[in-house]
Amino acid sequence: MLSISNLSFSYNNQKLFDDLNISIEAGEKVYLIGKSGSGKSSLFQLIYRNLIPDSGKIIVDNYDTDTIKTKDIPYLRRKIGIVFQDFKLLNDRNVFDNLAFVLKATGTPLTQIKKKVINTLSEVGLSHKQKSFPLELSGGERQRIAIARAIINDPLIILADEPTGNLDPETTESIIGTLNKINQRGTTLFLATHNYNLVKNSDARILKLENGKVLKVKIKKRLPDF
């Protein structure tokens, strides 16, 4: 599903990753932890080719980011759903139009857009909010809309970058429940977080970014220090 091999990447003339290797199977759930600045967000940007590595390769499904042609990058990104900490919704459009915009951009026929938007909103429990604007919603509701946007094109993998970083514990539990439900239906989930409790109580595989490398983490009584 996702294979990262011998990846090296520098930012501002400083090495961020050095010979990084990660393999994630289809349908798997993996959490990524690490100090602020360790490269979690940069790694996600490398996966959807917003950044280009110095060396190594990343394969998502059948797309190799080392050899992919520019014209094929939009097709790679359709395989990936991205959930950001700060939502990145279009505040001048209502919820329905935020999701419809994604479908129009990928060429979905107009006859299918309404049905797909309503079905996806139902999946995250917000079909009654389709006419609301993002700033009229709570933080948790906006994040569920962001999740709906990420899954509306049926991606193979969700990259969730600190999706609960701005949310209270109760809302965090709800958002993780929504992501777990999506994972259980077969969508791969790769989630970056600083939430100790979220990680230690999860059944996910846990990886830690440290000094440009990735380490496997075994949860016992406590997490290693970030």
Short mmCIF file of C-alpha atoms in Angstrom, two decimals:
data_model
loop_
_atom_site.label_atom_id
_atom_site.label_comp_id
_atom_site.label_asym_id
_atom_site.label_seq_id
_atom_site.Cartn_x
_atom_site.Cartn_y
_atom_site.Cartn_z
CA MET A 1 0.00 0.00 0.00
CA LEU A 2 2.70 2.47 1.10
CA SER A 3 6.42 1.79 0.81
CA ILE A 4 9.13 4.30 1.76
CA SER A 5 12.64 3.13 0.89
CA ASN A 6 16.04 4.69 1.68
CA LEU A 7 14.46 8.14 1.90
CA SER A 8 16.69 11.16 2.50
CA PHE A 9 15.45 14.73 2.66
CA SER A 10 17.00 18.04 3.70
CA TYR A 11 15.25 21.27 4.68
CA ASN A 12 17.07 24.60 4.94
CA ASN A 13 20.35 22.76 4.38
CA GLN A 14 19.73 20.49 7.36
CA LYS A 15 19.19 16.76 7.01
CA LEU A 16 15.67 15.87 8.17
CA PHE A 17 15.56 12.22 7.06
CA ASP A 18 18.47 9.91 6.41
CA ASP A 19 17.83 6.48 4.89
CA LEU A 20 14.26 6.35 6.20
CA ASN A 21 12.30 3.13 5.62
CA ILE A 22 8.60 2.50 6.33
CA SER A 23 6.20 -0.10 4.98
CA ILE A 24 2.44 0.03 5.60
CA GLU A 25 0.06 -2.69 4.44
CA ALA A 26 -3.36 -2.11 2.91
CA GLY A 27 -5.97 -1.61 5.61
CA GLU A 28 -3.42 -1.10 8.38
CA LYS A 29 -3.58 1.58 11.08
CA VAL A 30 -0.26 3.22 11.99
CA TYR A 31 0.46 6.08 14.38
CA LEU A 32 3.49 8.30 13.93
CA ILE A 33 4.95 10.13 16.94
CA GLY A 34 7.96 12.40 17.41
CA LYS A 35 9.10 15.75 18.72
CA SER A 36 7.93 18.96 17.08
CA GLY A 37 10.24 19.49 14.11
CA SER A 38 11.07 15.82 13.74
CA GLY A 39 9.49 15.81 10.29
CA LYS A 40 6.04 14.26 10.60
CA SER A 41 4.32 16.89 8.43
CA SER A 42 7.22 16.92 5.97
CA LEU A 43 6.98 13.15 5.61
CA PHE A 44 3.31 13.43 4.73
CA GLN A 45 4.08 16.14 2.17
CA LEU A 46 6.68 13.87 0.61
CA ILE A 47 4.10 11.09 0.36
CA TYR A 48 1.62 13.23 -1.59
CA ARG A 49 4.51 14.85 -3.48
CA ASN A 50 4.19 18.38 -2.25
CA LEU A 51 7.89 17.99 -1.42
CA ILE A 52 10.55 16.07 -3.35
CA PRO A 53 13.14 13.91 -1.54
CA ASP A 54 16.89 14.20 -2.05
CA SER A 55 17.05 10.45 -2.66
CA GLY A 56 15.08 7.27 -2.12
CA LYS A 57 11.58 6.49 -3.25
CA ILE A 58 8.00 6.41 -2.06
CA ILE A 59 5.44 4.08 -3.61
CA VAL A 60 1.72 4.60 -3.03
CA ASP A 61 -0.30 1.81 -4.61
CA ASN A 62 1.23 1.68 -8.12
CA TYR A 63 2.61 5.22 -8.13
CA ASP A 64 6.35 5.71 -7.63
CA THR A 65 7.03 9.32 -6.59
CA ASP A 66 10.60 8.99 -7.86
CA THR A 67 9.54 8.45 -11.47
CA ILE A 68 6.00 9.82 -11.59
CA LYS A 69 5.22 12.26 -14.39
CA THR A 70 3.84 15.67 -13.51
CA LYS A 71 0.58 14.93 -15.31
CA ASP A 72 0.04 11.88 -13.08
CA ILE A 73 0.48 13.63 -9.73
CA PRO A 74 -3.25 14.52 -9.48
CA TYR A 75 -4.06 10.82 -9.92
CA LEU A 76 -1.61 9.90 -7.15
CA ARG A 77 -3.30 12.42 -4.86
CA ARG A 78 -6.71 10.90 -5.53
CA LYS A 79 -5.41 7.77 -3.81
CA ILE A 80 -4.67 9.83 -0.70
CA GLY A 81 -7.04 11.60 1.67
CA ILE A 82 -5.46 14.30 3.83
CA VAL A 83 -6.77 15.56 7.18
CA PHE A 84 -5.04 18.66 8.57
CA GLN A 85 -4.95 19.98 12.14
CA ASP A 86 -6.32 23.37 11.04
CA PHE A 87 -9.09 21.91 8.83
CA LYS A 88 -8.27 23.97 5.68
CA LEU A 89 -11.92 24.34 4.73
CA LEU A 90 -13.17 27.04 2.35
CA ASN A 91 -14.86 29.50 4.70
CA ASP A 92 -16.73 31.29 1.91
CA ARG A 93 -18.59 28.11 0.91
CA ASN A 94 -21.07 26.02 2.85
CA VAL A 95 -20.39 22.44 3.85
CA PHE A 96 -22.08 20.98 0.78
CA ASP A 97 -20.05 23.17 -1.57
CA ASN A 98 -16.79 22.37 0.26
CA LEU A 99 -17.29 18.70 -0.57
CA ALA A 100 -18.80 19.26 -4.01
CA PHE A 101 -15.74 21.33 -4.93
CA VAL A 102 -13.50 18.28 -4.44
CA LEU A 103 -15.72 16.12 -6.63
CA LYS A 104 -15.94 18.73 -9.39
CA ALA A 105 -12.15 19.06 -9.39
CA THR A 106 -11.79 15.32 -10.02
CA GLY A 107 -14.37 15.24 -12.80
CA THR A 108 -17.24 13.56 -10.99
CA PRO A 109 -20.45 13.84 -13.06
CA LEU A 110 -22.88 16.45 -11.73
CA THR A 111 -25.59 13.79 -11.50
CA GLN A 112 -23.52 11.92 -8.88
CA ILE A 113 -22.23 14.83 -6.79
CA LYS A 114 -25.31 15.46 -4.62
CA LYS A 115 -25.74 11.79 -3.73
CA LYS A 116 -22.07 11.34 -2.93
CA VAL A 117 -21.91 14.48 -0.76
CA ILE A 118 -25.00 13.48 1.25
CA ASN A 119 -23.75 9.91 1.71
CA THR A 120 -20.33 11.08 2.89
CA LEU A 121 -21.80 13.61 5.31
CA SER A 122 -24.03 10.87 6.71
CA GLU A 123 -20.95 8.73 7.26
CA VAL A 124 -19.44 11.37 9.56
CA GLY A 125 -22.79 12.17 11.18
CA LEU A 126 -23.26 15.67 9.74
CA SER A 127 -25.78 15.39 6.91
CA HIS A 128 -27.91 18.01 8.74
CA LYS A 129 -25.09 20.56 8.45
CA GLN A 130 -24.78 20.65 4.65
CA LYS A 131 -26.02 24.27 4.40
CA SER A 132 -23.89 25.55 7.29
CA PHE A 133 -20.68 27.50 6.74
CA PRO A 134 -17.44 26.30 8.40
CA LEU A 135 -17.26 29.23 10.85
CA GLU A 136 -20.75 28.35 12.10
CA LEU A 137 -19.53 24.91 13.22
CA SER A 138 -17.66 23.73 16.30
CA GLY A 139 -14.05 22.61 16.00
CA GLY A 140 -15.09 18.97 16.14
CA GLU A 141 -17.71 19.46 13.45
CA ARG A 142 -15.20 21.21 11.20
CA GLN A 143 -12.76 18.36 11.65
CA ARG A 144 -15.45 15.82 10.76
CA ILE A 145 -16.18 17.85 7.61
CA ALA A 146 -12.44 17.77 6.86
CA ILE A 147 -12.54 13.99 7.25
CA ALA A 148 -15.55 13.83 4.93
CA ARG A 149 -13.60 15.85 2.36
CA ALA A 150 -10.66 13.46 2.73
CA ILE A 151 -12.74 10.32 2.14
CA ILE A 152 -15.22 11.56 -0.46
CA ASN A 153 -13.15 10.24 -3.38
CA ASP A 154 -12.69 6.82 -1.72
CA PRO A 155 -8.90 7.07 -1.19
CA LEU A 156 -6.76 4.06 -0.40
CA ILE A 157 -4.97 5.81 2.47
CA ILE A 158 -5.77 8.63 4.90
CA LEU A 159 -2.91 10.84 6.09
CA ALA A 160 -4.10 12.54 9.29
CA ASP A 161 -1.66 15.20 10.47
CA GLU A 162 -2.38 16.02 14.14
CA PRO A 163 -6.14 15.79 13.48
CA THR A 164 -7.05 16.27 17.15
CA GLY A 165 -4.36 18.82 18.07
CA ASN A 166 -6.84 21.69 18.54
CA LEU A 167 -9.67 19.68 20.08
CA ASP A 168 -10.81 18.90 23.63
CA PRO A 169 -10.58 15.29 24.96
CA GLU A 170 -14.24 14.44 24.37
CA THR A 171 -14.16 15.72 20.79
CA THR A 172 -10.83 13.97 20.23
CA GLU A 173 -12.43 10.66 21.17
CA SER A 174 -15.23 11.28 18.67
CA ILE A 175 -12.82 12.16 15.85
CA ILE A 176 -10.66 9.09 16.49
CA GLY A 177 -13.81 6.98 16.53
CA THR A 178 -14.74 8.33 13.10
CA LEU A 179 -11.26 7.64 11.71
CA ASN A 180 -11.26 4.14 13.21
CA LYS A 181 -14.61 3.42 11.55
CA ILE A 182 -13.15 4.45 8.20
CA ASN A 183 -10.11 2.27 8.82
CA GLN A 184 -12.28 -0.71 9.75
CA ARG A 185 -13.97 -0.61 6.37
CA GLY A 186 -10.56 -1.13 4.74
CA THR A 187 -9.03 2.32 4.26
CA THR A 188 -5.41 2.52 5.43
CA LEU A 189 -4.83 5.09 8.20
CA PHE A 190 -1.49 6.82 8.84
CA LEU A 191 -1.90 9.30 11.70
CA ALA A 192 0.63 11.71 13.22
CA THR A 193 -0.05 12.80 16.80
CA HIS A 194 1.39 14.14 20.05
CA ASN A 195 -1.50 12.79 22.12
CA TYR A 196 0.06 10.31 24.56
CA ASN A 197 -3.27 8.88 25.76
CA LEU A 198 -4.56 8.43 22.25
CA VAL A 199 -1.46 6.47 21.28
CA LYS A 200 -1.05 4.32 24.37
CA ASN A 201 -4.68 3.20 24.31
CA SER A 202 -4.64 2.29 20.63
CA ASP A 203 -4.24 -1.08 18.97
CA ALA A 204 -2.37 0.59 16.08
CA ARG A 205 1.26 -0.03 15.18
CA ILE A 206 3.30 2.88 16.52
CA LEU A 207 6.35 4.41 14.86
CA LYS A 208 8.56 7.17 16.22
CA LEU A 209 10.57 9.67 14.18
CA GLU A 210 13.87 10.46 15.85
CA ASN A 211 17.12 11.84 14.46
CA GLY A 212 16.05 11.23 10.88
CA LYS A 213 15.18 7.58 11.48
CA VAL A 214 12.00 5.71 12.29
CA LEU A 215 11.80 3.44 15.34
CA LYS A 216 9.17 0.90 16.33
CA VAL A 217 7.57 1.61 19.70
CA LYS A 218 6.22 -1.01 22.08
CA ILE A 219 3.76 0.38 24.59
CA LYS A 220 4.18 -1.01 28.11
CA LYS A 221 3.68 1.26 31.10
CA ARG A 222 4.68 4.50 29.46
CA LEU A 223 5.80 6.00 26.18
CA PRO A 224 9.42 6.92 25.64
CA ASP A 225 10.09 10.64 26.04
CA PHE A 226 9.51 12.68 22.89
#
